[in-house]
Amino acid sequence: MTRTYKIAFLNGDGIGSEVVPSAKRVLESAASKIGLSAELFELPIGKEALKNFGRTFPPLTVDILRQCDGFLLGPLQVGSYPKSDPDYPMSSGKIRKTFDLFANIRPFKSFRGIASPLYSNPPIDFVIVRENTEDFYPDRNLFKGYGEFWPDRDTVVSLRVITRRASTRIAKTAFDLAEQRLKKRVTVVHKSNVLIEGDGLFTDVARLESRNHPEICLEESLVDTMALKLIQQPERYDVILTTNLFGDILSDEAAALVGGLGLAPSLNAGDDFAMAQSVHGSAPDIANKGIANPSAEILSLAMLLDWLYAKSKDPKLKETANAIKMAIDGQLGSHDSADRTVDLGGTSGTMEFTNRLLKRIAGRIPSIPV
Ligand code: ATP
């Protein structure tokens, strides 16, 4: 019997209302071509929800999300939400915590036809596996509400939380992912020379987990060294396992290596649930101009389909994900400047880029190899 997958789309703020609908159109088109039965619908969050429902993360949105197979979350411009919001302080961390999405998987790879501004050859292909539920983030560490506090009016103390439980499940995620990849290497990134206890625990747990994966080579790197090496030798990395804040920062560096934030997808995954969400934020500088690159959202959606496939083994999920990825590869690899958005030196806006992608998925534009 054919199963129908329920997938929700939450635009969020800034460029979200441009790039998330683009990803929805792409999934509609690819699903219909492959014959994947999917029910796609929009849910309010962020400023739009505040305007219509008086809060940024309405309980109805949470209830409906719980009944979905997965969802795509656009960027949230949380710094602009008022303190009067009943959901204050709202953040995407709150959503990650609500659904226990402990693993943030962020792949970075070279695209045919997109020259890296920092690096030429050989191709880049690594994944940052970032712990998603604790560390320096007061919205997600264990002492919720006490993650940051003022002992006196001139001092702020920020607490950093690292637990064995969270470190173990993220280490397992990283090693399991490395098992499926060619280079078979996990690099654990830390600052255990300074954060002796917290990052000492994180790296110890990675060493322990490595014993269950004799095929995988484990190496260790300080985060500052990693920031350097990622620019000098990005091709040597495979799976980079790290804590929340380091993963956040290294991700933007990694995005710059492959052509920018418009090309950096990500998936937030738990044991039973997953949320697609690109690495970039709300980009207020280009919002409402119709020029944002939707590729990161579209590729994040493909990651969600691959995650659902790993759970269900429904081949139509895999085929739909592949159709989307091939269309993006073909489009970015084309010589035609109309096949790129302006951030990549092209001439297309969000809408035109998406329309061309839909034609590719429908087989009406052949992909010209670079
Ligand atoms: P926020 O406050 O929500 O984090 P931000 O502008 O500080 O927003 P990002 O949204 O991550 O951070 O964007 C950083 C820069 O990268 C932006 O100035 C924008 O020009 C560029 N950028 C981000 N996403 C895209 C995209 N999808 N397409 C094109 N450019 C993008």
GROMACS .gro file of C-alpha atoms in nm, residues 131 134 160 162-172 174-175 186-211 217-223 240-243 246:
model
   54
  131GLU     CA    1   2.622   1.820   1.890
  134GLU     CA    2   2.403   2.156   2.502
  160ARG     CA    3   2.899   2.541   2.926
  162ILE     CA    4   2.891   1.878   2.821
  163THR     CA    5   2.739   1.545   2.924
  164ARG     CA    6   2.849   1.188   2.867
  165ARG     CA    7   2.504   1.100   2.733
  166ALA     CA    8   2.496   1.374   2.466
  167SER     CA    9   2.862   1.319   2.375
  168THR     CA   10   2.805   0.946   2.334
  169ARG     CA   11   2.506   0.971   2.104
  170ILE     CA   12   2.669   1.234   1.882
  171ALA     CA   13   2.994   1.031   1.866
  172LYS     CA   14   2.795   0.725   1.760
  174ALA     CA   15   2.955   1.048   1.355
  175PHE     CA   16   3.110   0.701   1.346
  186VAL     CA   17   3.648   1.086   1.204
  187THR     CA   18   3.821   1.401   1.326
  188VAL     CA   19   3.711   1.501   1.674
  189VAL     CA   20   3.749   1.877   1.717
  190HIS     CA   21   3.784   2.022   2.066
  191LYS     CA   22   3.974   2.265   2.288
  192SER     CA   23   4.067   2.024   2.563
  193ASN     CA   24   4.393   2.206   2.642
  194VAL     CA   25   4.179   2.489   2.785
  195LEU     CA   26   3.835   2.335   2.841
  196ILE     CA   27   4.008   2.048   3.015
  197GLU     CA   28   3.711   1.877   3.177
  198GLY     CA   29   3.432   1.940   2.925
  199ASP     CA   30   3.627   1.879   2.606
  200GLY     CA   31   3.830   1.612   2.787
  201LEU     CA   32   3.503   1.424   2.835
  202PHE     CA   33   3.393   1.486   2.476
  203THR     CA   34   3.718   1.348   2.329
  204ASP     CA   35   3.732   1.056   2.576
  205VAL     CA   36   3.386   0.950   2.466
  206ALA     CA   37   3.491   0.971   2.098
  207ARG     CA   38   3.791   0.745   2.175
  208LEU     CA   39   3.562   0.497   2.348
  209GLU     CA   40   3.315   0.496   2.058
  210SER     CA   41   3.600   0.443   1.810
  211ARG     CA   42   3.661   0.100   1.967
  217CYS     CA   43   4.048   0.610   1.176
  218LEU     CA   44   4.002   0.856   1.462
  219GLU     CA   45   4.212   1.170   1.472
  220GLU     CA   46   4.197   1.462   1.713
  221SER     CA   47   4.236   1.831   1.642
  222LEU     CA   48   4.222   2.150   1.845
  223VAL     CA   49   3.954   2.380   1.708
  240ILE     CA   50   3.425   1.623   1.165
  241LEU     CA   51   3.277   1.553   1.507
  242THR     CA   52   3.245   1.853   1.736
  243THR     CA   53   3.052   2.040   2.003
  246PHE     CA   54   3.261   2.502   1.745
   0.00000   0.00000   0.00000
